[in-house]
Amino acid sequence: MKREAKTNPKERVLEEFRLFWIIVLYLWVFLGSFTIYRRLIIEETGAAYLHYGISLIEALVIAKVILIGKMFGFSRHFEDKPLIVPMLYKTILFGIFVLLFGVVEHLVEGWFHSQGLVGGLHDISDLGADELGARVLVIIVAFVPFFAFYEIGRVIGMRKLAEMFFSKRGTGE
């Protein structure tokens, strides 16, 4: 399998920075479209929904979770298998990570607001199992194409993948 070697630490940091913002942009567009859809649905009931910034914050947090998981090597299993296997593994693994991070986030938020960990658990229960399940499902669905492209880029090289999508190609004659 082809890997792009990064020997220069500055180059590695720059590559991680680019990857972070690519992940953020992808997730922001994906989650933002659900935010707009939710606003349209809620608007039909006459209520206002003004949580547009939440999708950007979620995208920033989830991108960081992905990069931390990548850094610790949690996602390196099954990379010698057919691409569908590591893609599904990473999709499910990072879906679980995002769920766990969301739970920890609510617990810390409850503690930070002097409600204690019980206050955080209460916030989670107020959210409801259906809402929590739907959020995790949306993230997992978002991760399928993301990790499919990521795995293709891992095999053929991220630069080659970018060239295939963003460089002018010949007419094929």
mmCIF file of C-alpha atoms in Angstrom:
data_model
loop_
_atom_site.group_PDB
_atom_site.id
_atom_site.type_symbol
_atom_site.label_atom_id
_atom_site.label_comp_id
_atom_site.label_asym_id
_atom_site.label_seq_id
_atom_site.Cartn_x
_atom_site.Cartn_y
_atom_site.Cartn_z
ATOM 1 C CA MET A 1 0.000 0.000 0.000
ATOM 2 C CA LYS A 2 1.231 3.409 -0.913
ATOM 3 C CA ARG A 3 1.796 5.893 1.904
ATOM 4 C CA GLU A 4 3.021 9.435 1.661
ATOM 5 C CA ALA A 5 6.079 9.725 3.902
ATOM 6 C CA LYS A 6 6.274 12.872 5.978
ATOM 7 C CA THR A 7 9.742 13.218 7.455
ATOM 8 C CA ASN A 8 9.632 16.935 8.174
ATOM 9 C CA PRO A 9 7.646 17.714 11.388
ATOM 10 C CA LYS A 10 6.513 21.058 9.940
ATOM 11 C CA GLU A 11 5.147 19.269 6.875
ATOM 12 C CA ARG A 12 3.301 16.729 9.071
ATOM 13 C CA VAL A 13 1.731 19.511 11.149
ATOM 14 C CA LEU A 14 0.650 21.330 8.002
ATOM 15 C CA GLU A 15 -0.855 18.126 6.596
ATOM 16 C CA GLU A 16 -2.757 17.484 9.861
ATOM 17 C CA PHE A 17 -3.987 21.089 9.811
ATOM 18 C CA ARG A 18 -5.262 20.669 6.232
ATOM 19 C CA LEU A 19 -6.889 17.350 7.093
ATOM 20 C CA PHE A 20 -8.582 18.909 10.135
ATOM 21 C CA TRP A 21 -10.156 21.665 8.039
ATOM 22 C CA ILE A 22 -11.208 19.252 5.289
ATOM 23 C CA ILE A 23 -12.980 17.131 7.909
ATOM 24 C CA VAL A 24 -14.557 20.222 9.476
ATOM 25 C CA LEU A 25 -15.801 21.505 6.114
ATOM 26 C CA TYR A 26 -17.282 18.137 5.145
ATOM 27 C CA LEU A 27 -19.018 17.646 8.502
ATOM 28 C CA TRP A 28 -20.190 21.262 8.661
ATOM 29 C CA VAL A 29 -21.901 20.975 5.284
ATOM 30 C CA PHE A 30 -23.404 17.602 6.192
ATOM 31 C CA LEU A 31 -24.563 18.576 9.681
ATOM 32 C CA GLY A 32 -25.554 22.053 8.524
ATOM 33 C CA SER A 33 -27.928 20.577 5.965
ATOM 34 C CA PHE A 34 -29.653 18.661 8.772
ATOM 35 C CA THR A 35 -29.823 21.854 10.841
ATOM 36 C CA ILE A 36 -31.555 23.658 7.993
ATOM 37 C CA TYR A 37 -33.915 20.713 7.488
ATOM 38 C CA ARG A 38 -34.707 20.680 11.223
ATOM 39 C CA ARG A 39 -35.408 24.422 11.147
ATOM 40 C CA LEU A 40 -37.829 23.958 8.252
ATOM 41 C CA ILE A 41 -39.663 21.154 10.058
ATOM 42 C CA ILE A 42 -39.880 23.086 13.335
ATOM 43 C CA GLU A 43 -40.962 26.238 11.496
ATOM 44 C CA GLU A 44 -44.088 24.396 10.348
ATOM 45 C CA THR A 45 -45.201 24.252 13.987
ATOM 46 C CA GLY A 46 -44.742 28.007 14.365
ATOM 47 C CA ALA A 47 -41.711 27.719 16.654
ATOM 48 C CA ALA A 48 -38.358 29.376 16.037
ATOM 49 C CA TYR A 49 -35.122 27.433 15.667
ATOM 50 C CA LEU A 50 -31.937 29.448 15.771
ATOM 51 C CA HIS A 51 -29.191 26.866 16.411
ATOM 52 C CA TYR A 52 -27.183 27.407 13.225
ATOM 53 C CA GLY A 53 -23.779 27.636 14.899
ATOM 54 C CA ILE A 54 -24.167 24.253 16.563
ATOM 55 C CA SER A 55 -23.327 22.346 13.375
ATOM 56 C CA LEU A 56 -20.010 24.209 13.053
ATOM 57 C CA ILE A 57 -19.125 23.549 16.697
ATOM 58 C CA GLU A 58 -20.059 19.875 16.316
ATOM 59 C CA ALA A 59 -17.960 19.654 13.144
ATOM 60 C CA LEU A 60 -14.953 21.169 14.939
ATOM 61 C CA VAL A 61 -15.298 18.770 17.887
ATOM 62 C CA ILE A 62 -15.874 15.665 15.762
ATOM 63 C CA ALA A 63 -12.915 16.511 13.513
ATOM 64 C CA LYS A 64 -10.734 16.737 16.612
ATOM 65 C CA VAL A 65 -12.074 13.373 17.862
ATOM 66 C CA ILE A 66 -11.172 11.808 14.488
ATOM 67 C CA LEU A 67 -7.656 13.244 14.522
ATOM 68 C CA ILE A 68 -7.076 12.157 18.138
ATOM 69 C CA GLY A 69 -8.272 8.646 17.288
ATOM 70 C CA LYS A 70 -5.988 8.634 14.258
ATOM 71 C CA MET A 71 -3.062 9.858 16.360
ATOM 72 C CA PHE A 72 -3.505 7.082 18.940
ATOM 73 C CA GLY A 73 -3.801 4.477 16.184
ATOM 74 C CA PHE A 74 -7.277 3.227 17.123
ATOM 75 C CA SER A 75 -8.217 3.124 13.482
ATOM 76 C CA ARG A 76 -5.317 1.100 12.098
ATOM 77 C CA HIS A 77 -6.950 -2.296 12.438
ATOM 78 C CA PHE A 78 -7.966 -4.176 9.311
ATOM 79 C CA GLU A 79 -5.986 -1.919 6.937
ATOM 80 C CA ASP A 80 -4.701 -5.005 5.109
ATOM 81 C CA LYS A 81 -8.255 -6.195 4.365
ATOM 82 C CA PRO A 82 -10.490 -5.157 1.448
ATOM 83 C CA LEU A 83 -11.331 -1.449 1.730
ATOM 84 C CA ILE A 84 -14.915 -2.094 2.825
ATOM 85 C CA VAL A 85 -13.679 -3.663 6.084
ATOM 86 C CA PRO A 86 -11.534 -0.769 7.413
ATOM 87 C CA MET A 87 -14.097 1.718 6.107
ATOM 88 C CA LEU A 88 -16.945 0.088 8.056
ATOM 89 C CA TYR A 89 -14.709 -0.454 11.090
ATOM 90 C CA LYS A 90 -13.697 3.220 11.193
ATOM 91 C CA THR A 91 -17.266 4.356 10.592
ATOM 92 C CA ILE A 92 -18.587 2.353 13.538
ATOM 93 C CA LEU A 93 -15.574 3.013 15.771
ATOM 94 C CA PHE A 94 -15.697 6.776 15.325
ATOM 95 C CA GLY A 95 -19.494 6.763 15.601
ATOM 96 C CA ILE A 96 -19.057 5.175 19.039
ATOM 97 C CA PHE A 97 -16.285 7.656 19.898
ATOM 98 C CA VAL A 98 -18.548 10.575 19.010
ATOM 99 C CA LEU A 99 -21.354 9.096 21.127
ATOM 100 C CA LEU A 100 -19.024 8.606 24.104
ATOM 101 C CA PHE A 101 -17.543 12.065 23.666
ATOM 102 C CA GLY A 102 -21.067 13.536 23.634
ATOM 103 C CA VAL A 103 -21.908 11.772 26.893
ATOM 104 C CA VAL A 104 -18.672 12.979 28.524
ATOM 105 C CA GLU A 105 -19.352 16.476 27.184
ATOM 106 C CA HIS A 106 -22.776 16.553 28.904
ATOM 107 C CA LEU A 107 -21.293 15.211 32.133
ATOM 108 C CA VAL A 108 -18.553 17.867 32.156
ATOM 109 C CA GLU A 109 -21.075 20.546 31.223
ATOM 110 C CA GLY A 110 -23.266 19.536 34.191
ATOM 111 C CA TRP A 111 -20.252 19.605 36.477
ATOM 112 C CA PHE A 112 -19.084 22.950 35.071
ATOM 113 C CA HIS A 113 -22.514 24.527 35.660
ATOM 114 C CA SER A 114 -22.428 23.331 39.293
ATOM 115 C CA GLN A 115 -25.115 20.728 38.681
ATOM 116 C CA GLY A 116 -22.686 17.861 39.218
ATOM 117 C CA LEU A 117 -22.425 14.750 37.105
ATOM 118 C CA VAL A 118 -26.058 13.959 37.933
ATOM 119 C CA GLY A 119 -27.042 17.216 36.217
ATOM 120 C CA GLY A 120 -25.177 16.064 33.128
ATOM 121 C CA LEU A 121 -26.966 12.719 33.220
ATOM 122 C CA HIS A 122 -30.258 14.577 33.581
ATOM 123 C CA ASP A 123 -29.412 16.620 30.457
ATOM 124 C CA ILE A 124 -28.744 13.388 28.579
ATOM 125 C CA SER A 125 -32.053 11.876 29.736
ATOM 126 C CA ASP A 126 -33.874 15.109 28.757
ATOM 127 C CA LEU A 127 -32.371 14.756 25.298
ATOM 128 C CA GLY A 128 -33.972 11.324 25.023
ATOM 129 C CA ALA A 129 -32.865 8.032 23.561
ATOM 130 C CA ASP A 130 -34.578 8.748 20.225
ATOM 131 C CA GLU A 131 -32.760 12.072 19.752
ATOM 132 C CA LEU A 132 -29.435 10.598 20.842
ATOM 133 C CA GLY A 133 -29.893 7.593 18.543
ATOM 134 C CA ALA A 134 -30.851 9.836 15.622
ATOM 135 C CA ARG A 135 -27.765 12.001 16.133
ATOM 136 C CA VAL A 136 -25.485 8.974 16.196
ATOM 137 C CA LEU A 137 -27.189 7.571 13.084
ATOM 138 C CA VAL A 138 -26.656 10.865 11.221
ATOM 139 C CA ILE A 139 -22.967 10.876 12.175
ATOM 140 C CA ILE A 140 -22.505 7.256 11.109
ATOM 141 C CA VAL A 141 -24.208 7.964 7.771
ATOM 142 C CA ALA A 142 -21.908 10.990 7.334
ATOM 143 C CA PHE A 143 -18.874 8.849 8.121
ATOM 144 C CA VAL A 144 -19.558 6.201 5.425
ATOM 145 C CA PRO A 145 -18.574 8.327 2.387
ATOM 146 C CA PHE A 146 -15.959 10.182 4.424
ATOM 147 C CA PHE A 147 -14.094 7.029 5.413
ATOM 148 C CA ALA A 148 -14.625 5.476 1.969
ATOM 149 C CA PHE A 149 -12.711 8.367 0.400
ATOM 150 C CA TYR A 150 -10.221 8.333 3.254
ATOM 151 C CA GLU A 151 -9.434 4.652 2.658
ATOM 152 C CA ILE A 152 -9.080 5.160 -1.080
ATOM 153 C CA GLY A 153 -6.705 8.052 -0.385
ATOM 154 C CA ARG A 154 -4.764 5.929 2.087
ATOM 155 C CA VAL A 155 -4.198 3.286 -0.578
ATOM 156 C CA ILE A 156 -3.502 5.403 -3.659
ATOM 157 C CA GLY A 157 -2.202 8.490 -1.845
ATOM 158 C CA MET A 158 -4.110 11.543 -0.707
ATOM 159 C CA ARG A 159 -2.433 13.771 -3.280
ATOM 160 C CA LYS A 160 -3.348 11.403 -6.108
ATOM 161 C CA LEU A 161 -6.945 11.318 -4.861
ATOM 162 C CA ALA A 162 -7.050 15.132 -4.708
ATOM 163 C CA GLU A 163 -5.582 15.341 -8.218
ATOM 164 C CA MET A 164 -8.249 12.951 -9.499
ATOM 165 C CA PHE A 165 -11.006 15.204 -8.157
ATOM 166 C CA PHE A 166 -9.585 18.698 -8.522
ATOM 167 C CA SER A 167 -7.150 18.681 -11.460
ATOM 168 C CA LYS A 168 -8.040 19.105 -15.075
ATOM 169 C CA ARG A 169 -8.047 15.801 -16.882
ATOM 170 C CA GLY A 170 -7.437 14.925 -20.510
ATOM 171 C CA THR A 171 -10.290 14.141 -22.863
ATOM 172 C CA GLY A 172 -9.362 10.463 -22.933
ATOM 173 C CA GLU A 173 -8.537 10.390 -26.632
#
